[in-house]
CSV table of C-alpha atoms in Angstrom, one decimal:
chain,number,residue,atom,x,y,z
P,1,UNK,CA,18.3,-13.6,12.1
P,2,UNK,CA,16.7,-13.4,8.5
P,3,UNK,CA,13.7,-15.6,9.8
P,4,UNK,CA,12.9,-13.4,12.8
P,5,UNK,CA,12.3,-10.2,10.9
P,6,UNK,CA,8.6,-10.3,10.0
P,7,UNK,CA,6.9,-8.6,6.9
P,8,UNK,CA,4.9,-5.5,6.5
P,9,UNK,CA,2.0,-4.9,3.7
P,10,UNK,CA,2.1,-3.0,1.2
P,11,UNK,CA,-0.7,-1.6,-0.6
P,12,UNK,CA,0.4,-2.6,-4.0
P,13,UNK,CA,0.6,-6.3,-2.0
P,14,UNK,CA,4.5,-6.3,-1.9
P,15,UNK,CA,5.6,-6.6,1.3
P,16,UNK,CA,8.9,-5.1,3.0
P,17,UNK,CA,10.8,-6.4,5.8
P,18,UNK,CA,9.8,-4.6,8.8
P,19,UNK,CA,13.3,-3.3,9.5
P,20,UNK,CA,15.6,-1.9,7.0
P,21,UNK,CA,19.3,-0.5,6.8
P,22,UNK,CA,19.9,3.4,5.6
P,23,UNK,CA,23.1,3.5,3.8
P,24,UNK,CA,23.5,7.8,3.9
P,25,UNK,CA,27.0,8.9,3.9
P,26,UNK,CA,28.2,4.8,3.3
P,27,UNK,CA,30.5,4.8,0.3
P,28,UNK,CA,33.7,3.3,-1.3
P,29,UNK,CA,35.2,0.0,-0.7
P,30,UNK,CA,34.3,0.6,3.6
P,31,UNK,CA,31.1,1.3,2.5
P,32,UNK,CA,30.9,-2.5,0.8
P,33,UNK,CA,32.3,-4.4,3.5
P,34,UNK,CA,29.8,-2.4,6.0
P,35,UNK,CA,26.3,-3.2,3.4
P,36,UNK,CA,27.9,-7.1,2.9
P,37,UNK,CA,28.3,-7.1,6.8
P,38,UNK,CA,24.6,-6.2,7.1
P,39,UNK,CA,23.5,-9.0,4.6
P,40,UNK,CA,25.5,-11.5,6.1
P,41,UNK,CA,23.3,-10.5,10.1
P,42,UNK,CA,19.9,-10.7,8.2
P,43,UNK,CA,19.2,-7.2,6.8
P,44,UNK,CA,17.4,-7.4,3.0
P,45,UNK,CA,15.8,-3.9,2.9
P,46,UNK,CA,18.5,-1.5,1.8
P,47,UNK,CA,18.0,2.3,1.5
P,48,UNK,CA,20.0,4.3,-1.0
P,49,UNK,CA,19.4,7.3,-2.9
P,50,UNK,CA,20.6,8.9,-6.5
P,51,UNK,CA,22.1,11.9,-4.5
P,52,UNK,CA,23.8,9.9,-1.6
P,53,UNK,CA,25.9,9.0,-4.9
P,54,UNK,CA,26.3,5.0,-3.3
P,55,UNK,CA,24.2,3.2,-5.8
P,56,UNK,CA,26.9,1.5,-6.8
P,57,UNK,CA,28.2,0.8,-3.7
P,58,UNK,CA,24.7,-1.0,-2.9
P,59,UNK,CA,25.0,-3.2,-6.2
P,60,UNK,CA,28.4,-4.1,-5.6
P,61,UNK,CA,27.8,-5.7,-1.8
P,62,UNK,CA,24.7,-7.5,-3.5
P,63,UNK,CA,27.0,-9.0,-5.8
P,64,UNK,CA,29.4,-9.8,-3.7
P,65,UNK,CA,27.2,-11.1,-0.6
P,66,UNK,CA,25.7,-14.0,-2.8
P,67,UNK,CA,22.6,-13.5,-1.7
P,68,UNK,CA,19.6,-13.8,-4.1
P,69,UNK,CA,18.1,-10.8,-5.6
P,70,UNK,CA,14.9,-12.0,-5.0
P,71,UNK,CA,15.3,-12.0,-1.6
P,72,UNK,CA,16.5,-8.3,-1.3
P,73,UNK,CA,14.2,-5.3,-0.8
P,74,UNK,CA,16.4,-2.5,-2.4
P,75,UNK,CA,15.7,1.0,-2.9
P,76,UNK,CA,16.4,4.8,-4.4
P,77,UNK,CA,15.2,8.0,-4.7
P,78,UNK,CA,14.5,10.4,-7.3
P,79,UNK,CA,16.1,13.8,-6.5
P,80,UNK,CA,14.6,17.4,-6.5
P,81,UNK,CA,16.6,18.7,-9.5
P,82,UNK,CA,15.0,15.9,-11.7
P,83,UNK,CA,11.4,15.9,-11.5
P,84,UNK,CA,10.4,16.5,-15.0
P,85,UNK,CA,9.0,13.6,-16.7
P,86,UNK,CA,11.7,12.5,-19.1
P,87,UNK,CA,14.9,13.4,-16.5
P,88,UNK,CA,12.8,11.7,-14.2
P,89,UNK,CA,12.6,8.5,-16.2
P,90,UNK,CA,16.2,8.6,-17.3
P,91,UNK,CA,17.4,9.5,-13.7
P,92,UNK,CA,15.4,6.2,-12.9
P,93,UNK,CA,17.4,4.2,-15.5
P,94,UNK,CA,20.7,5.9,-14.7
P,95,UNK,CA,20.2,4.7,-11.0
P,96,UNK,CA,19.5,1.0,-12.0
P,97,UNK,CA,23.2,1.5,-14.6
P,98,UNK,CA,24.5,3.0,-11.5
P,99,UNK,CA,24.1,-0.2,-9.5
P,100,UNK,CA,24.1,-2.9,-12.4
P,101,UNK,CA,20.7,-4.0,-11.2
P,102,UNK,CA,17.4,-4.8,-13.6
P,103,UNK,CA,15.0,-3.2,-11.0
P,104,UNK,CA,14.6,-1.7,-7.9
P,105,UNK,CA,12.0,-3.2,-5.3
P,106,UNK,CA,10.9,0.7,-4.2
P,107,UNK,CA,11.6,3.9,-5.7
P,108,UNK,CA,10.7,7.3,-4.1
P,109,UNK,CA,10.2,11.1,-5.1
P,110,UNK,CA,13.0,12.4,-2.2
P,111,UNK,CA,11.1,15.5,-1.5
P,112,UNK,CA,8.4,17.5,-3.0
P,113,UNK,CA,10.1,20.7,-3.6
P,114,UNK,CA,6.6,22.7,-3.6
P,115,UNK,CA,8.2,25.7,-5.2
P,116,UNK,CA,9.5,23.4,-8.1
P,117,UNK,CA,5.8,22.7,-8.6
P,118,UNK,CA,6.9,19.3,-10.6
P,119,UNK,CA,6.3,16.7,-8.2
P,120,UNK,CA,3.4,15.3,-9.4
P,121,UNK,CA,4.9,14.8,-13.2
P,122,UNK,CA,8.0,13.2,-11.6
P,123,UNK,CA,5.0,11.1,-9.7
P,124,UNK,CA,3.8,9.8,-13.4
P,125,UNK,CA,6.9,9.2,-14.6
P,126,UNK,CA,7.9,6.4,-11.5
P,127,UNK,CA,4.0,5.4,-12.4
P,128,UNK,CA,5.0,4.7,-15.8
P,129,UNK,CA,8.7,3.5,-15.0
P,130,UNK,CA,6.3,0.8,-12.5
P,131,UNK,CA,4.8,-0.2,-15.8
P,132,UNK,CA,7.9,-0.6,-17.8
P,133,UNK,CA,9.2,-3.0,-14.7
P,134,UNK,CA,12.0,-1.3,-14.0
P,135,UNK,CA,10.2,-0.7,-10.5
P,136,UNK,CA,8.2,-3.0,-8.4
P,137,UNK,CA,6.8,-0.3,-6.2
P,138,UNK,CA,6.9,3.3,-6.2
P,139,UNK,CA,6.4,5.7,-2.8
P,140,UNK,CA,7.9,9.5,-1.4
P,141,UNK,CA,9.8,11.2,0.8
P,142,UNK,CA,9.0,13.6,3.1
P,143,UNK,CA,5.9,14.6,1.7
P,144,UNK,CA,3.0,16.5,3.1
P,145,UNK,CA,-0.6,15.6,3.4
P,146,UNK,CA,-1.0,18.4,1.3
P,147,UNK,CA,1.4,17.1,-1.8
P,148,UNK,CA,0.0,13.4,-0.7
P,149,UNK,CA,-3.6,14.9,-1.5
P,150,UNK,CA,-2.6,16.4,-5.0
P,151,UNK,CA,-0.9,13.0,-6.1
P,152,UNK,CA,-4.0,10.8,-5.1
P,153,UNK,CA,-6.6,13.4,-6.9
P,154,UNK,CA,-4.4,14.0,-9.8
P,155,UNK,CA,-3.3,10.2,-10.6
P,156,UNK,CA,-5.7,7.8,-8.7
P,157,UNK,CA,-2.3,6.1,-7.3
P,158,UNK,CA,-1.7,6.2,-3.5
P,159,UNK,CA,2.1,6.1,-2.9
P,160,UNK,CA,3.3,2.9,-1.4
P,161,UNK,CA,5.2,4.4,1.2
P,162,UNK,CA,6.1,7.8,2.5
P,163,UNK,CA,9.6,7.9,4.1
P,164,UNK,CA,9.6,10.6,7.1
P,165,UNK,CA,11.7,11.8,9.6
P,166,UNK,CA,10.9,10.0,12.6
P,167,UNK,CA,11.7,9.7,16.5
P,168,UNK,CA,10.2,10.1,19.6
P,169,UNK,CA,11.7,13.6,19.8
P,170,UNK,CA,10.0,14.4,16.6
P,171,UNK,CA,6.8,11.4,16.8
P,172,UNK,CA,5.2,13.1,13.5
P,173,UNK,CA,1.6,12.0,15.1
P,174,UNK,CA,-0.7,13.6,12.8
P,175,UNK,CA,1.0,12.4,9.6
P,176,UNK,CA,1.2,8.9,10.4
P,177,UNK,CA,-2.3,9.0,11.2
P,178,UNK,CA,-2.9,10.4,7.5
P,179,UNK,CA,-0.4,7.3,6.2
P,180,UNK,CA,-3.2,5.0,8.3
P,181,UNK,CA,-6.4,6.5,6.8
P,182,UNK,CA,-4.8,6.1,3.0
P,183,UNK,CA,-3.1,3.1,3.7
P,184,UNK,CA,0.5,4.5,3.2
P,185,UNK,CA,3.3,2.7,5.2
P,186,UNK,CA,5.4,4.9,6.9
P,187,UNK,CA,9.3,4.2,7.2
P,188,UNK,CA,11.2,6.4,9.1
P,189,UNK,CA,14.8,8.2,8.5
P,190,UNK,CA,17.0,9.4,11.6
P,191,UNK,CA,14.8,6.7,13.8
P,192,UNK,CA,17.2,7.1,16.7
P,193,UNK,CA,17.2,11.0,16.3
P,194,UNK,CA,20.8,11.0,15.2
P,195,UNK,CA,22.5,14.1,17.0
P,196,UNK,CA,20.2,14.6,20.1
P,197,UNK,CA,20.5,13.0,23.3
P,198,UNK,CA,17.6,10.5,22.3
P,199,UNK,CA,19.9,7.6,23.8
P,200,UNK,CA,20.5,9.2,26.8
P,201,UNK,CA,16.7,9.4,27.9
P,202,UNK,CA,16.0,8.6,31.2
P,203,UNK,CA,12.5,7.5,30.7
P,204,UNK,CA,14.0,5.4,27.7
P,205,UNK,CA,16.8,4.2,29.7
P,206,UNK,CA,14.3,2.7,32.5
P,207,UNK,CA,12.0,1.4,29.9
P,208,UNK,CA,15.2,-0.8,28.4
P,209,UNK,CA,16.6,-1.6,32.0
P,210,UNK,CA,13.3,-3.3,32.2
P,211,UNK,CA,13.7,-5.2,29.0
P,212,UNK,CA,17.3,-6.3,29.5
P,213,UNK,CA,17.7,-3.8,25.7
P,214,UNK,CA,19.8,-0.7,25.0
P,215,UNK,CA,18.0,2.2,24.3
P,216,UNK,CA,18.6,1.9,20.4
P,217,UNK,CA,16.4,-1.3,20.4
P,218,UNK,CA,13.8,0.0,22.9
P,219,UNK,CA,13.5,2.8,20.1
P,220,UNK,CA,13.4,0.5,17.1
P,221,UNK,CA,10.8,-1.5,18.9
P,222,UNK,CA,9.2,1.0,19.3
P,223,UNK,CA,8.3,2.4,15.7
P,224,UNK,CA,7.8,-1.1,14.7
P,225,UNK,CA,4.9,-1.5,17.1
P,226,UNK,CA,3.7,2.5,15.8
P,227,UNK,CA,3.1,-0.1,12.4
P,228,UNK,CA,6.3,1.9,11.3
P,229,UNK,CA,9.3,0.3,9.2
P,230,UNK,CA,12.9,2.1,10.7
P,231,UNK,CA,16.1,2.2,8.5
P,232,UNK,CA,18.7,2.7,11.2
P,233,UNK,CA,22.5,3.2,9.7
P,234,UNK,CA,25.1,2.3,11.8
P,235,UNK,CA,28.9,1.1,10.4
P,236,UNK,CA,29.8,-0.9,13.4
P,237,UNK,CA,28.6,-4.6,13.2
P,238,UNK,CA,28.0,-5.1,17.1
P,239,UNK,CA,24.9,-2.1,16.5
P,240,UNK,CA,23.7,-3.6,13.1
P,241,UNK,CA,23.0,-6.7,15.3
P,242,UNK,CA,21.8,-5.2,18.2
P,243,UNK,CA,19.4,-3.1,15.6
P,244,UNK,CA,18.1,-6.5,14.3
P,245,UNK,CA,17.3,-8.0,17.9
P,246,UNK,CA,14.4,-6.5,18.4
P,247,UNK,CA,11.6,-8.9,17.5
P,248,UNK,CA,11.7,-11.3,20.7
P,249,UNK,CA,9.9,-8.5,22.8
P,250,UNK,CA,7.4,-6.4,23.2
P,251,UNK,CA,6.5,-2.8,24.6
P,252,UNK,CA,3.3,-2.8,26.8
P,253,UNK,CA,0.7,-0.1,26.1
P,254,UNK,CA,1.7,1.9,28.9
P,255,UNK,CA,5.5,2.1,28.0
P,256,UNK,CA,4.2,2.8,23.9
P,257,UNK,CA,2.1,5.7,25.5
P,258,UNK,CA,5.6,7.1,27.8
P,259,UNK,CA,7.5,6.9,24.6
P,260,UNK,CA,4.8,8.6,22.4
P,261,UNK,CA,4.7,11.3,25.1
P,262,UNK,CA,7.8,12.4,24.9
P,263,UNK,CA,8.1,16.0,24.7
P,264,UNK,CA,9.1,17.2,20.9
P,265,UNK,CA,11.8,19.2,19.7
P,266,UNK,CA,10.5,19.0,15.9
P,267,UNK,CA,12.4,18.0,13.0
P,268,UNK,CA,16.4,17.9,13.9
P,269,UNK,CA,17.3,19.9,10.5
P,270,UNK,CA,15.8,23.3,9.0
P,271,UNK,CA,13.9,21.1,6.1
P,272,UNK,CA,10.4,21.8,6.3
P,273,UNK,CA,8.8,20.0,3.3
P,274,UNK,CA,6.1,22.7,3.2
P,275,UNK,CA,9.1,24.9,1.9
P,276,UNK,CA,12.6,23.0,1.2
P,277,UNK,CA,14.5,22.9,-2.0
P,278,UNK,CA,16.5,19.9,-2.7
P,279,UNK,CA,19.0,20.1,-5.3
């Protein structure tokens, strides 16, 4: 399946494979077998995060899949208690020791903690950690046009990629359209609004009756065609393939504009980015 999964652009001219794997709540030796599982089906962009505390989980199943590190798209995320420069640059460094890597492909702020008020020196210091190659590319997390404004004016550097909640109960319109007009990629946690009754749509269940697809890959296909890059997690091997198969069709305008129309219930947890604290 590795060959069907098509590239998406960077602005720093890396590119990232247009679907990716979230690894949340995967850990311990189940948590290897289920990442190795995923490499063997075709998946090479892996999602992991200092405070999902699975770093080394991720390094282990690259090890022990055999395939090359060149060919992997692997990253982390700095978390809120760490944004000063120098913990921010040794929390870097302790994430590569954490998963006995030399570098990770992408490495984002995981939210902007606005009260904190130290996201934009945590910003420098991936900028610098970019320099010293421990990073190929550097990007956030939930971040608000607002905190993506202050970044660009304060360093010049436009984040790579801004990871958001995303699904068509919460389509987050007006922010991708921001990530479009500063050429920011937008990848997208919970992409099959995990804990709603997303799968049970009826308008998404007609629209994947029509397509001979579940609903999941209806979805997927759906945020890839938004220009969007989704990092589904799922444990089970018969939905890590079905997540993959979705690159041998395509939504029409009219099904993109039913999906996208979808009445919105907002963001499924209390984590406004305007105002959350992560630890």
């Amino acid at each position: 399946m590795t060959n069907h999964i098509p590239e998406v652009l960077l602005n720093d001219g890396l590119k990232v494979p247009a679907i990716g794997y979230g690894t949340a709540w995967i850990k311990g030796t189940k948590g290897v077998q289920n990442l190795k599982t995923a490499l063997d089906l075709g998946y090479r962009l892996i999602d992991s995060a200092f405070n999902y505390e699975n770093e080394g989980v991720v390094g282990e199943a690259v090890r022990q899949s055999g395939v090359p590190r060149d060919q992997l798209f692997i990253t982390s995320k700095l978390p809120g208690r760490h944004h000063k420069y120098d913990e921010a640059v040794e929390t870097v460094q302790e994430s590569l020791y954490r998963a006995g890597l030399d570098y990770y492909d992408l490495y984002l702020i995981h939210w902007p903690n606005p009260k904190v008020n130290l996201y934009v020196e945590a910003w420098q210091a991936l900028i610098d950690a970019r320099k010293q190659g421990l990073i190929r590319s550097i990007g956030v997390s939930n971040f608000l046009p607002e905190h993506l404004d202050r970044l660009i004016k304060e360093t010049g550097v436009v984040p790579s990629m801004n990871q958001i909640e995303l699904h068509p109960y919460y389509n987050q319109a007006e922010q991708r359209a921001y990530h479009n007009k500063h050429g920011i990629i937008t990848e997208s946690w919970s992409p099959l609004g995990r804990g709603t009754e997303l799968l049970k749509n009826e308008q998404l269940s007609a629209i994947a009756a029509a397509h001979d697809k579940s609903v999941s890959q209806i979805v997927l296909r759906w945020h890839v065609q938004l220009g969007a890059v989704p990092i589904p997690r799922s444990q089970s091997e018969e939905h890590q393939r079905e997540n993959l198969d979705i690159f041998d069709f395509a939504l029409s305008e009219e099904e993109m504009k039913v999906i996208s129309e979808i009445p919105t219930t907002g963001p499924l947890w209390d984590q406004d980015p305007a105002v959350y604290e992560e630890f």
